[in-house]
PDB file of C-alpha atoms in Angstrom:
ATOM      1  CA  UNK Q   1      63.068  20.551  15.971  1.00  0.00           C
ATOM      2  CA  UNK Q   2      65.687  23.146  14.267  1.00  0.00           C
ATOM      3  CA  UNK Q   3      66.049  25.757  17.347  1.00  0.00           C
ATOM      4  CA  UNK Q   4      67.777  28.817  15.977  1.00  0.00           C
ATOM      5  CA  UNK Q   5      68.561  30.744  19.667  1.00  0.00           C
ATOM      6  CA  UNK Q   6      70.707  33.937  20.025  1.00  0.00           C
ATOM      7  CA  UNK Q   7      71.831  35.217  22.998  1.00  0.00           C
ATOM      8  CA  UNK Q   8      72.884  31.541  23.485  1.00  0.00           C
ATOM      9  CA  UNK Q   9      76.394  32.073  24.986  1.00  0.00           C
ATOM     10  CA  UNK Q  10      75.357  32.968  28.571  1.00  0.00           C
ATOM     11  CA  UNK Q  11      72.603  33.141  30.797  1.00  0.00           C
ATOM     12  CA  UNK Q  12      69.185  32.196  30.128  1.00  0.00           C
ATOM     13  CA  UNK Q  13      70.450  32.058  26.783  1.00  0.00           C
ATOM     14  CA  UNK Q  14      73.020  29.537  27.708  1.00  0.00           C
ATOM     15  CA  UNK Q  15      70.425  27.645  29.925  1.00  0.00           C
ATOM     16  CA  UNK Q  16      67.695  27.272  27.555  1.00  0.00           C
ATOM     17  CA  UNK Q  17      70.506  26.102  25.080  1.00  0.00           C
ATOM     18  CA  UNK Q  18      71.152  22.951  27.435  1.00  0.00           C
ATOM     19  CA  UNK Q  19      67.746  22.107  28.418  1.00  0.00           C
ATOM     20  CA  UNK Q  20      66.609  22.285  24.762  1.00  0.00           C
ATOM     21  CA  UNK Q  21      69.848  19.991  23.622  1.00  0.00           C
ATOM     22  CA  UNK Q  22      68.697  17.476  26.754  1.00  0.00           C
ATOM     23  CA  UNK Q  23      65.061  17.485  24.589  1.00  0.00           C
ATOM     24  CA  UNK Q  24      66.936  15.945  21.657  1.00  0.00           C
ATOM     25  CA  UNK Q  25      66.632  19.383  19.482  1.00  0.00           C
ATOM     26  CA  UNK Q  26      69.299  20.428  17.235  1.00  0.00           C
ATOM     27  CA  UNK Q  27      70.634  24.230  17.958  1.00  0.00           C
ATOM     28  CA  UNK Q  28      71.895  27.017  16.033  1.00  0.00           C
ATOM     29  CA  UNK Q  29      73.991  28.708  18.372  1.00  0.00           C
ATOM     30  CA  UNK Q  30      74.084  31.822  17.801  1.00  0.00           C
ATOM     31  CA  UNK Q  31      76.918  34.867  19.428  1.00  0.00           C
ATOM     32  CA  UNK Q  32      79.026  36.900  19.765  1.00  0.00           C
ATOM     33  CA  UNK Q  33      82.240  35.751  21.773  1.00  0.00           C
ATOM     34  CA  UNK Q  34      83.792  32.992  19.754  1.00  0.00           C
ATOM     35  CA  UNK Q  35      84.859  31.019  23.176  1.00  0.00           C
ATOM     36  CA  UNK Q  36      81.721  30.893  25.015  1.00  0.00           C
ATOM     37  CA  UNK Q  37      79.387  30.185  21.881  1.00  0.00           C
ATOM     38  CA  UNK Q  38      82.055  27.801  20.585  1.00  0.00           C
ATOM     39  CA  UNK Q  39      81.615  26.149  24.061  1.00  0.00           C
ATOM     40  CA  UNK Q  40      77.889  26.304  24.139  1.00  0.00           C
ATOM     41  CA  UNK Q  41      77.694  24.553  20.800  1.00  0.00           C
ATOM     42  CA  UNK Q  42      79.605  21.752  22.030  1.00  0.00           C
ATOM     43  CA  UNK Q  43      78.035  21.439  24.953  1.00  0.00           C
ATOM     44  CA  UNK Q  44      74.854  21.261  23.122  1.00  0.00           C
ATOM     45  CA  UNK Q  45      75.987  19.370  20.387  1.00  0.00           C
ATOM     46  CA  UNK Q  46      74.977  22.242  18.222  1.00  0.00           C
ATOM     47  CA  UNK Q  47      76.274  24.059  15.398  1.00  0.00           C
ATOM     48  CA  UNK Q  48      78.156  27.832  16.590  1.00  0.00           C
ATOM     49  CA  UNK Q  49      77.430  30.969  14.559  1.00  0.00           C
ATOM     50  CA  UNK Q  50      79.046  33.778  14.970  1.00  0.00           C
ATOM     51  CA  UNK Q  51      77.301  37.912  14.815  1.00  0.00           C
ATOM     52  CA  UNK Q  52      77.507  41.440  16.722  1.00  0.00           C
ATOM     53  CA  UNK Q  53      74.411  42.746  16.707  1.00  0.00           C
ATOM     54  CA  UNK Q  54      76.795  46.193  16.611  1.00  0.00           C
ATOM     55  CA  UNK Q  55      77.045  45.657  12.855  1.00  0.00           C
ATOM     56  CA  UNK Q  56      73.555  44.863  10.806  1.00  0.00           C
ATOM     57  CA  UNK Q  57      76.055  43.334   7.897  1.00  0.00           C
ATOM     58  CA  UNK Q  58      77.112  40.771  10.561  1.00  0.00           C
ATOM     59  CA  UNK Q  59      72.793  39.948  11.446  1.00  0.00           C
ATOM     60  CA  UNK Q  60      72.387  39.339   7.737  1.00  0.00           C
ATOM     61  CA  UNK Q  61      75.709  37.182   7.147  1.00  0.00           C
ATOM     62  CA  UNK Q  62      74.492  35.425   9.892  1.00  0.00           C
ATOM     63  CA  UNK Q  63      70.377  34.802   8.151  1.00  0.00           C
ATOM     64  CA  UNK Q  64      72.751  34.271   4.861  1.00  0.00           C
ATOM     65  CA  UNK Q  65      74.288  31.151   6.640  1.00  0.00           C
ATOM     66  CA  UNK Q  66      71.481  29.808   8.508  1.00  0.00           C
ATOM     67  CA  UNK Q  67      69.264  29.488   5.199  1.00  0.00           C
ATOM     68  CA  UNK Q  68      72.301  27.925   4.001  1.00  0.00           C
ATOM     69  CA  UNK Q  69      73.103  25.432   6.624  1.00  0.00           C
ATOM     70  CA  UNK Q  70      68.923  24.545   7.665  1.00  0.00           C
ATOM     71  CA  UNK Q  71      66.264  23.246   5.119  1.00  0.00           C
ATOM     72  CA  UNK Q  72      63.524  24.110   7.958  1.00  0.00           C
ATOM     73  CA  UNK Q  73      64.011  26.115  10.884  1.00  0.00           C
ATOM     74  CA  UNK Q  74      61.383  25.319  13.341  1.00  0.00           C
ATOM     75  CA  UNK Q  75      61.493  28.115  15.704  1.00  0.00           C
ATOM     76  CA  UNK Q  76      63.789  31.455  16.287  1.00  0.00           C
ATOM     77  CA  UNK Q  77      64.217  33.162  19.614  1.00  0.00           C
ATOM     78  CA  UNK Q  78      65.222  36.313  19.503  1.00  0.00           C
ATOM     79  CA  UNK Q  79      67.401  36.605  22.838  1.00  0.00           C
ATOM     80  CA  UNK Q  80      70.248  38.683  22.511  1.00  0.00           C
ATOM     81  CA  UNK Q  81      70.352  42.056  23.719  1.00  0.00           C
ATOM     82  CA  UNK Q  82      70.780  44.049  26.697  1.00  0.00           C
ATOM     83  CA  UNK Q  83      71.130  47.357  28.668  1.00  0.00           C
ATOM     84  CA  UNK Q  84      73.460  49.998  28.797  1.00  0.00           C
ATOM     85  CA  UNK Q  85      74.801  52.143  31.324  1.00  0.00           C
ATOM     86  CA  UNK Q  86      75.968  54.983  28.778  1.00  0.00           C
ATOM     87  CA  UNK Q  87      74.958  56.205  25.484  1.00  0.00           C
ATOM     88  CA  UNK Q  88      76.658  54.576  22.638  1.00  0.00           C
ATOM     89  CA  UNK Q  89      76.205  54.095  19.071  1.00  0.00           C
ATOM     90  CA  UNK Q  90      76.548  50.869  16.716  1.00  0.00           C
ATOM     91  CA  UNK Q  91      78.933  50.450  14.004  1.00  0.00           C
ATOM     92  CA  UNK Q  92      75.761  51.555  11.671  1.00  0.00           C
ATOM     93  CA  UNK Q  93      75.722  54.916  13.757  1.00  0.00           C
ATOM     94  CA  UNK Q  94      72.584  53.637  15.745  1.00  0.00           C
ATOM     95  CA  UNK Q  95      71.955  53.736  18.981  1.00  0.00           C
ATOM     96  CA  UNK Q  96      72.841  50.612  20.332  1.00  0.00           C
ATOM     97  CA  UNK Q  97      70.140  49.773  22.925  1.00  0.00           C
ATOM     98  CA  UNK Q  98      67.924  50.416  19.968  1.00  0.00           C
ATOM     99  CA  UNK Q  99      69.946  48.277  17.934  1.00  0.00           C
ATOM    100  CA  UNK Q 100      71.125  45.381  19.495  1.00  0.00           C
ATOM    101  CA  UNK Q 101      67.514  44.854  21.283  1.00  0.00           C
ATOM    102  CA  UNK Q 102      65.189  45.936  18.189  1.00  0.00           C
ATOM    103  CA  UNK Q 103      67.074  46.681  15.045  1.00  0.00           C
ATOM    104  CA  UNK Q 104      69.152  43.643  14.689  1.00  0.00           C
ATOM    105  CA  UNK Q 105      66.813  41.214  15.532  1.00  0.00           C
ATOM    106  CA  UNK Q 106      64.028  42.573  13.543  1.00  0.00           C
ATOM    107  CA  UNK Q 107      66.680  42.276  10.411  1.00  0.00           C
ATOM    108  CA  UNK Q 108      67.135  38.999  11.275  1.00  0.00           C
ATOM    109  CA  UNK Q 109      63.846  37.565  11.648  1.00  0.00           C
ATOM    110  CA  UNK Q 110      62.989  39.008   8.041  1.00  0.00           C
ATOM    111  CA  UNK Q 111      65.437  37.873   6.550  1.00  0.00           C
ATOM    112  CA  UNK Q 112      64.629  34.100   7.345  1.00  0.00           C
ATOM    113  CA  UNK Q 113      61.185  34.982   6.916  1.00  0.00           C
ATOM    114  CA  UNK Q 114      60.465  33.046   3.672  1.00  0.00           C
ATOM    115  CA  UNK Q 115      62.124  29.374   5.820  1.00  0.00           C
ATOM    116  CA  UNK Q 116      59.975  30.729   8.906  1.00  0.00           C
ATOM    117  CA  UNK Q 117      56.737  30.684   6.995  1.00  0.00           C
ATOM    118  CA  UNK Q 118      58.146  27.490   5.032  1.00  0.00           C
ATOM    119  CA  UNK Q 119      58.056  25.383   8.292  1.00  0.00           C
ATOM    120  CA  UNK Q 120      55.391  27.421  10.021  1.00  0.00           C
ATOM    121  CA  UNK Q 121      57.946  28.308  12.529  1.00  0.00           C
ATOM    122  CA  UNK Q 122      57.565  29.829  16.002  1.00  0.00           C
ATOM    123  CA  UNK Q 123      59.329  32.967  16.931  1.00  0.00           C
ATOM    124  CA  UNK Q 124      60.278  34.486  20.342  1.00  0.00           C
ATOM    125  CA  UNK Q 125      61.127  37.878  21.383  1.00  0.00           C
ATOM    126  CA  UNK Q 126      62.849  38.377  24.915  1.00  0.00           C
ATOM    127  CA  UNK Q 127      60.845  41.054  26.380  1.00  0.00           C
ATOM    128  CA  UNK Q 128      61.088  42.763  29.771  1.00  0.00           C
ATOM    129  CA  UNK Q 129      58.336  44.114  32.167  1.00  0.00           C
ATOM    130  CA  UNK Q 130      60.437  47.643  31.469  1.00  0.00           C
ATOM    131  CA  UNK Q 131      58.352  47.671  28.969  1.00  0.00           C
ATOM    132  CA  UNK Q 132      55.785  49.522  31.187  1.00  0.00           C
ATOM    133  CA  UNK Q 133      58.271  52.512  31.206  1.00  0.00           C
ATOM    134  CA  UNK Q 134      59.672  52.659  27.925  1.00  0.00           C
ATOM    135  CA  UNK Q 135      57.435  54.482  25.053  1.00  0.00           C
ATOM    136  CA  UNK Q 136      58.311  53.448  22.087  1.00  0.00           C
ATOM    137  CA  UNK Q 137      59.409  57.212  19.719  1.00  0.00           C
ATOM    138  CA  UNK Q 138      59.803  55.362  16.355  1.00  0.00           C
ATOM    139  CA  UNK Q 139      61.003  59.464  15.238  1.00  0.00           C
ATOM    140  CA  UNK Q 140      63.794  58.867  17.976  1.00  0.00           C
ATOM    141  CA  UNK Q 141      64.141  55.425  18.839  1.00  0.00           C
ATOM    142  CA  UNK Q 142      67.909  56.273  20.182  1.00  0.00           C
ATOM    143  CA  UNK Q 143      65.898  58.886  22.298  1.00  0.00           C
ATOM    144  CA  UNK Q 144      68.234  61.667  21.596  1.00  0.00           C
ATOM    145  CA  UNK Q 145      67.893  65.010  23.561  1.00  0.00           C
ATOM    146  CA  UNK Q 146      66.398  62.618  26.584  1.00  0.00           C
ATOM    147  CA  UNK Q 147      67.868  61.580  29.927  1.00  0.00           C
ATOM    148  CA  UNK Q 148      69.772  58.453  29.863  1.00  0.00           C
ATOM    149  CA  UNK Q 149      68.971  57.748  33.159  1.00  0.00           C
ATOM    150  CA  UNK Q 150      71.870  54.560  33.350  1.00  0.00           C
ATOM    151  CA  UNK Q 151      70.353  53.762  30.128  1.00  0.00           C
ATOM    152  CA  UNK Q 152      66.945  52.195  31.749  1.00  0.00           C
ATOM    153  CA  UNK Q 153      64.016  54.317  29.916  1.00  0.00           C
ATOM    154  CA  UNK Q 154      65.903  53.012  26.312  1.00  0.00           C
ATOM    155  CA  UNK Q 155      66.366  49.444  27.753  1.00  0.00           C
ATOM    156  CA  UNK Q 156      62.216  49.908  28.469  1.00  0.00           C
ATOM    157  CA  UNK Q 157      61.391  51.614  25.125  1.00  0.00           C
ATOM    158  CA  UNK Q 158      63.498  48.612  23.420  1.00  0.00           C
ATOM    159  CA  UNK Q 159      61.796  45.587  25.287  1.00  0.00           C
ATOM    160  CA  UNK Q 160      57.959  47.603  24.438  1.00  0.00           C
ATOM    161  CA  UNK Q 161      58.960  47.448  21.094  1.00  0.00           C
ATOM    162  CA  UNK Q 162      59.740  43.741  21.097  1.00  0.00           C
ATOM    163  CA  UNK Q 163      56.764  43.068  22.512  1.00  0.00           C
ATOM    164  CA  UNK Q 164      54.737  45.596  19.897  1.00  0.00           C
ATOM    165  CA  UNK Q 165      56.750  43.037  16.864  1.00  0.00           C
ATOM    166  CA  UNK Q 166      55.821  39.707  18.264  1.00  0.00           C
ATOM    167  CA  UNK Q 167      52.320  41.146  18.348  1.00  0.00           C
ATOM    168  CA  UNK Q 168      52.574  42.643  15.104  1.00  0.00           C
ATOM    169  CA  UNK Q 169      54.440  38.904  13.249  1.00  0.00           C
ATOM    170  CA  UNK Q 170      51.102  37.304  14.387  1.00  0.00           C
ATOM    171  CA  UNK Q 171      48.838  39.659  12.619  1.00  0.00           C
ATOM    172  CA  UNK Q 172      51.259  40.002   9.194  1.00  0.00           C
ATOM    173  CA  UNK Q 173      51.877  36.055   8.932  1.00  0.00           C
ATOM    174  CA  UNK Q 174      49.478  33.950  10.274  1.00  0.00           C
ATOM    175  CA  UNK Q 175      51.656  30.689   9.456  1.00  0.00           C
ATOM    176  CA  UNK Q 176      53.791  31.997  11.933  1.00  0.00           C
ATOM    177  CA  UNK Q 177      53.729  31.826  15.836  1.00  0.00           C
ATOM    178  CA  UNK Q 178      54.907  34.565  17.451  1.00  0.00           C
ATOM    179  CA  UNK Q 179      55.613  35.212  21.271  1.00  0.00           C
ATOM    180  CA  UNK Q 180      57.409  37.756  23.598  1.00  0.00           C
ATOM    181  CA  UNK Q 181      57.843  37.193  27.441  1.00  0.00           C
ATOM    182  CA  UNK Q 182      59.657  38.365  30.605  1.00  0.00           C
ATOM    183  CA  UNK Q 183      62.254  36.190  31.939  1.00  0.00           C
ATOM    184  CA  UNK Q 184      62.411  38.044  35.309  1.00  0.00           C
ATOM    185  CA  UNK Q 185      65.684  39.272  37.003  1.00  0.00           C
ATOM    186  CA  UNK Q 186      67.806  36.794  36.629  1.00  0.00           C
ATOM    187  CA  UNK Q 187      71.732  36.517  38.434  1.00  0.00           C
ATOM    188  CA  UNK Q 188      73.684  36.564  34.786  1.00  0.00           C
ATOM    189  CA  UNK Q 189      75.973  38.364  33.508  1.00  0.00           C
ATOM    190  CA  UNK Q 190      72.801  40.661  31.920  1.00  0.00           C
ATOM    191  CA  UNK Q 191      73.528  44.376  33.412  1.00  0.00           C
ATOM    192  CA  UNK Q 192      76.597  43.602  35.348  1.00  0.00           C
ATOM    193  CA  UNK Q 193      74.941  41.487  37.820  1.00  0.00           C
ATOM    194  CA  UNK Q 194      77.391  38.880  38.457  1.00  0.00           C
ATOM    195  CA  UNK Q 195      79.912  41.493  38.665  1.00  0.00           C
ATOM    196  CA  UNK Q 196      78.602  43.575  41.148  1.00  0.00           C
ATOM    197  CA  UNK Q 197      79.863  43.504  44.701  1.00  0.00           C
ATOM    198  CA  UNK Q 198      76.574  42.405  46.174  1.00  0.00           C
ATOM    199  CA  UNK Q 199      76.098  39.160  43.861  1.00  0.00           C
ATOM    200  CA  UNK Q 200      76.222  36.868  46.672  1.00  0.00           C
ATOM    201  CA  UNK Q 201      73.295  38.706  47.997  1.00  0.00           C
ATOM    202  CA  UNK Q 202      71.469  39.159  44.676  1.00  0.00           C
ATOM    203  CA  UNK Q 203      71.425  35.704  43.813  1.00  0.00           C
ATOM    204  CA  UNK Q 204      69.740  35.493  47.190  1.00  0.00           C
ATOM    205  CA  UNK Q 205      66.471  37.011  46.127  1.00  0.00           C
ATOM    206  CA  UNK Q 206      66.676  36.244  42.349  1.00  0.00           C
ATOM    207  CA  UNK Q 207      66.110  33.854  40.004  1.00  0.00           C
ATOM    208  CA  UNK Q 208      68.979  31.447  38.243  1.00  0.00           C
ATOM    209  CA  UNK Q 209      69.577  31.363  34.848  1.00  0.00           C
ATOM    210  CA  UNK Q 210      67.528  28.096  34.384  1.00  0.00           C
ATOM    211  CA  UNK Q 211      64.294  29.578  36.194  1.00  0.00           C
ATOM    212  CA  UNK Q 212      64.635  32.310  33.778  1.00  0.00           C
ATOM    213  CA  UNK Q 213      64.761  30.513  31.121  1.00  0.00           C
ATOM    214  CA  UNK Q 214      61.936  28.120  31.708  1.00  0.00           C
ATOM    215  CA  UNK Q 215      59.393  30.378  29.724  1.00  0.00           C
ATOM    216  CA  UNK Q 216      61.458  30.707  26.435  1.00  0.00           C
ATOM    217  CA  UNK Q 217      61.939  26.728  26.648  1.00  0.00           C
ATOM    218  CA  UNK Q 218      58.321  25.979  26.766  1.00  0.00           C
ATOM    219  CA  UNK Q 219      57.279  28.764  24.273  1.00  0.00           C
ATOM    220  CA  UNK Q 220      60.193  27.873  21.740  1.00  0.00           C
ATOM    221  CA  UNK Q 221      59.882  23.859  22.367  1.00  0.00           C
ATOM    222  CA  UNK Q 222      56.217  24.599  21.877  1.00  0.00           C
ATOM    223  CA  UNK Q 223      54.796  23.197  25.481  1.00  0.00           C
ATOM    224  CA  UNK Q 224      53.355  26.408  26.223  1.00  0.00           C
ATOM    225  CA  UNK Q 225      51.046  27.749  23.715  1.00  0.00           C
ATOM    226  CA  UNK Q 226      48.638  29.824  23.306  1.00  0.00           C
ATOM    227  CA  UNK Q 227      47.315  32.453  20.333  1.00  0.00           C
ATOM    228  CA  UNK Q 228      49.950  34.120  18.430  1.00  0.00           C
ATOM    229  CA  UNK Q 229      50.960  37.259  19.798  1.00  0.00           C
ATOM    230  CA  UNK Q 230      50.681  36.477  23.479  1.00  0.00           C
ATOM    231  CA  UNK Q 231      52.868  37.733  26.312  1.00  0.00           C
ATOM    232  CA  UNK Q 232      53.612  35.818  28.983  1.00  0.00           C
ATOM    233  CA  UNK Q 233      55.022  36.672  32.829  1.00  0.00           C
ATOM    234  CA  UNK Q 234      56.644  33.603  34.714  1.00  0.00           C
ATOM    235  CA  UNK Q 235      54.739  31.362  32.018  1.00  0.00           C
ATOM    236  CA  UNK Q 236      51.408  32.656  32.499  1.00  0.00           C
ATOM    237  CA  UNK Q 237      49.645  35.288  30.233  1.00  0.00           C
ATOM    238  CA  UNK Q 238      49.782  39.116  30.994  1.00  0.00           C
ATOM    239  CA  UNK Q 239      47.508  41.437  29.632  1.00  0.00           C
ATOM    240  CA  UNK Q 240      48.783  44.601  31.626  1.00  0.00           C
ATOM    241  CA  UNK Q 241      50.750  45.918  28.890  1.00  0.00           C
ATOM    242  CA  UNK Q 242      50.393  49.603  28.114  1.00  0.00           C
ATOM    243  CA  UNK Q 243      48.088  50.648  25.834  1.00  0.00           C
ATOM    244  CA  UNK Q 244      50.966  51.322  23.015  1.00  0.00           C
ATOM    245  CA  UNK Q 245      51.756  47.898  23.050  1.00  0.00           C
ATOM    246  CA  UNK Q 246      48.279  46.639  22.745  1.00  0.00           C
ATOM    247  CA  UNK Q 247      47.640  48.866  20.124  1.00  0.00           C
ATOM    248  CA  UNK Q 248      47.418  47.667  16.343  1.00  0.00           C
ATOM    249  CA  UNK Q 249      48.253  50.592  14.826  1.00  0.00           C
ATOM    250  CA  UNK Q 250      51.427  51.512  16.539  1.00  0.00           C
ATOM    251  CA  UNK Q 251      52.427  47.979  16.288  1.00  0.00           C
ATOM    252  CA  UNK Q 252      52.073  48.216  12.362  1.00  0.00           C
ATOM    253  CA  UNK Q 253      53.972  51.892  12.714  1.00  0.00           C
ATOM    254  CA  UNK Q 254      56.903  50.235  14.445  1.00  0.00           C
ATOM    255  CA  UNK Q 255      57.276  47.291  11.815  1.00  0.00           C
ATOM    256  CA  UNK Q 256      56.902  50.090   8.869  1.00  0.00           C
ATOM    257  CA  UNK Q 257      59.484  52.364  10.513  1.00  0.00           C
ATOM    258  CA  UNK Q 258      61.705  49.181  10.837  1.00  0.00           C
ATOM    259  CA  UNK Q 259      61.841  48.215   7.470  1.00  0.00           C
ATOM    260  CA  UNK Q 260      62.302  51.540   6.443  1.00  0.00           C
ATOM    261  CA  UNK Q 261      65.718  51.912   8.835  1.00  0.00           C
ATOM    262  CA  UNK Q 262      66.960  48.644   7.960  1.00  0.00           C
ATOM    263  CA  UNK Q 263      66.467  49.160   4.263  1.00  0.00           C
ATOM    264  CA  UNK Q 264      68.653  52.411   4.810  1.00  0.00           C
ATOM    265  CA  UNK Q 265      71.566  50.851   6.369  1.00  0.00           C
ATOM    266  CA  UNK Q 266      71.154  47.393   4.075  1.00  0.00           C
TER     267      UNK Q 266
END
């Protein structure tokens, strides 16, 4: 298989790089430091591209080059992102939660949608149980006039709506399979947690990098299946999502109000 995996420079990222490469797949590397990806590639055997998700020209040099450098890509996980502790906006004058979580890989994803559909790809979206505090406000997705809060009810609203587009892929392309799951708090570098004085402690009581990565193996290596649009929990199904996520036609308002941002910042 022809793994396209972002996010791939550290973490579960990283570790779902290596276990995939061990498989015998060949990886698109995709990130944003040039050492670490650079590293990951060869470590992998894989090919290194480089994109910040701060800039949306970046995302679609990036789908410009994989359509270029891959006949057939056989699945995409969309794994980059992140939280953060302070308001911010992206080169594109977006807020970057919003952004770097939704924005940028929503670009990217349709812009390799023709090759996705081509080789009846499967896509994943990293999601987060924050989703269950996170509304999705596609009128103000960078939640302006709201408390930040150390940046946690955007990181939420972002990870819903990741969720709400892997639902909404399997209803608008049925030749592709589409996916979103929670990794579960994982010791990375991922909010700050391998810098904070109590790692030794954290890594105590949570997961590694390779536990957390264990669901996006199986889901992009295609071991774990089940029907489009599932989300899983610790590689098992979960159908507690709020009732905006399960909904169809806020799903559908999301993907609209996506296309319409992106087509304004293209």
């Amino acid at each position: 298989m022809i793994i396209v995996l972002t996010g791939a420079s550290s973490g579960i990222g990283r570790a779902a790089a290596l276990a995939l490469a061990e498989q015998g797949h060949e990886l698109a590397i995709v990130g944003r430091n040039p050492f670490r990806t650079h590293e990951v590639a060869r470590e992998t055997g894989g090919t290194a591209f480089l994109a910040d998700f701060d800039k949306l020209a970046d995302v679609r040099q990036l789908a410009r080059e994989l359509l270029a450098t891959y006949p057939r890509i056989d699945a995409l996980g969309n794994n980059a992102g992140g939280i953060l502790a302070h308001r911010a906006l992206s080169a594109d004058g977006v807020e970057r939660t919003w952004q770097h979580n939704v924005l940028a890989p929503f670009v990217l994803t349709t812009s390799l949608m023709p090759r996705l559909v081509e080789s009846r790809a499967r896509v994943v979206f990293t999601g987060s149980e924050a989703n269950r505090w996170g509304a999705v406000d596609v009128t103000n997705p960078g939640r302006d006039g709201k408390l930040w809060l150390r940046g946690m009810p955007a990181y939420g609203a972002a990870k819903r709506a990741d969720i709400m587009l892997a639902r909404e892929l399997a209803r608008r392309e049925p030749a592709i399979s589409s996916f979103a799951f929670h990794p579960g708090a994982v010791a990375t570098g991922f909010a700050g947690l391998d810098r904070s004085p109590l790692a030794p402690l954290i890594r105590r009581v949570i997961r590694t990098p390779e536990r957390g990565a264990a669901t996006l193996i199986g889901l992009l290596d295609g071991t774990l299946e089940a029907p489009s649009g599932t989300y899983f929990v610790d590689e098992r199904r979960d159908t507690g999502l709020a009732a905006q996520a399960l909904d169809p036609a806020e799903c559908a308002k999301l993907w609209d109000a996506l296309e319409v941002q992106a087509a304004a910042l293209a």
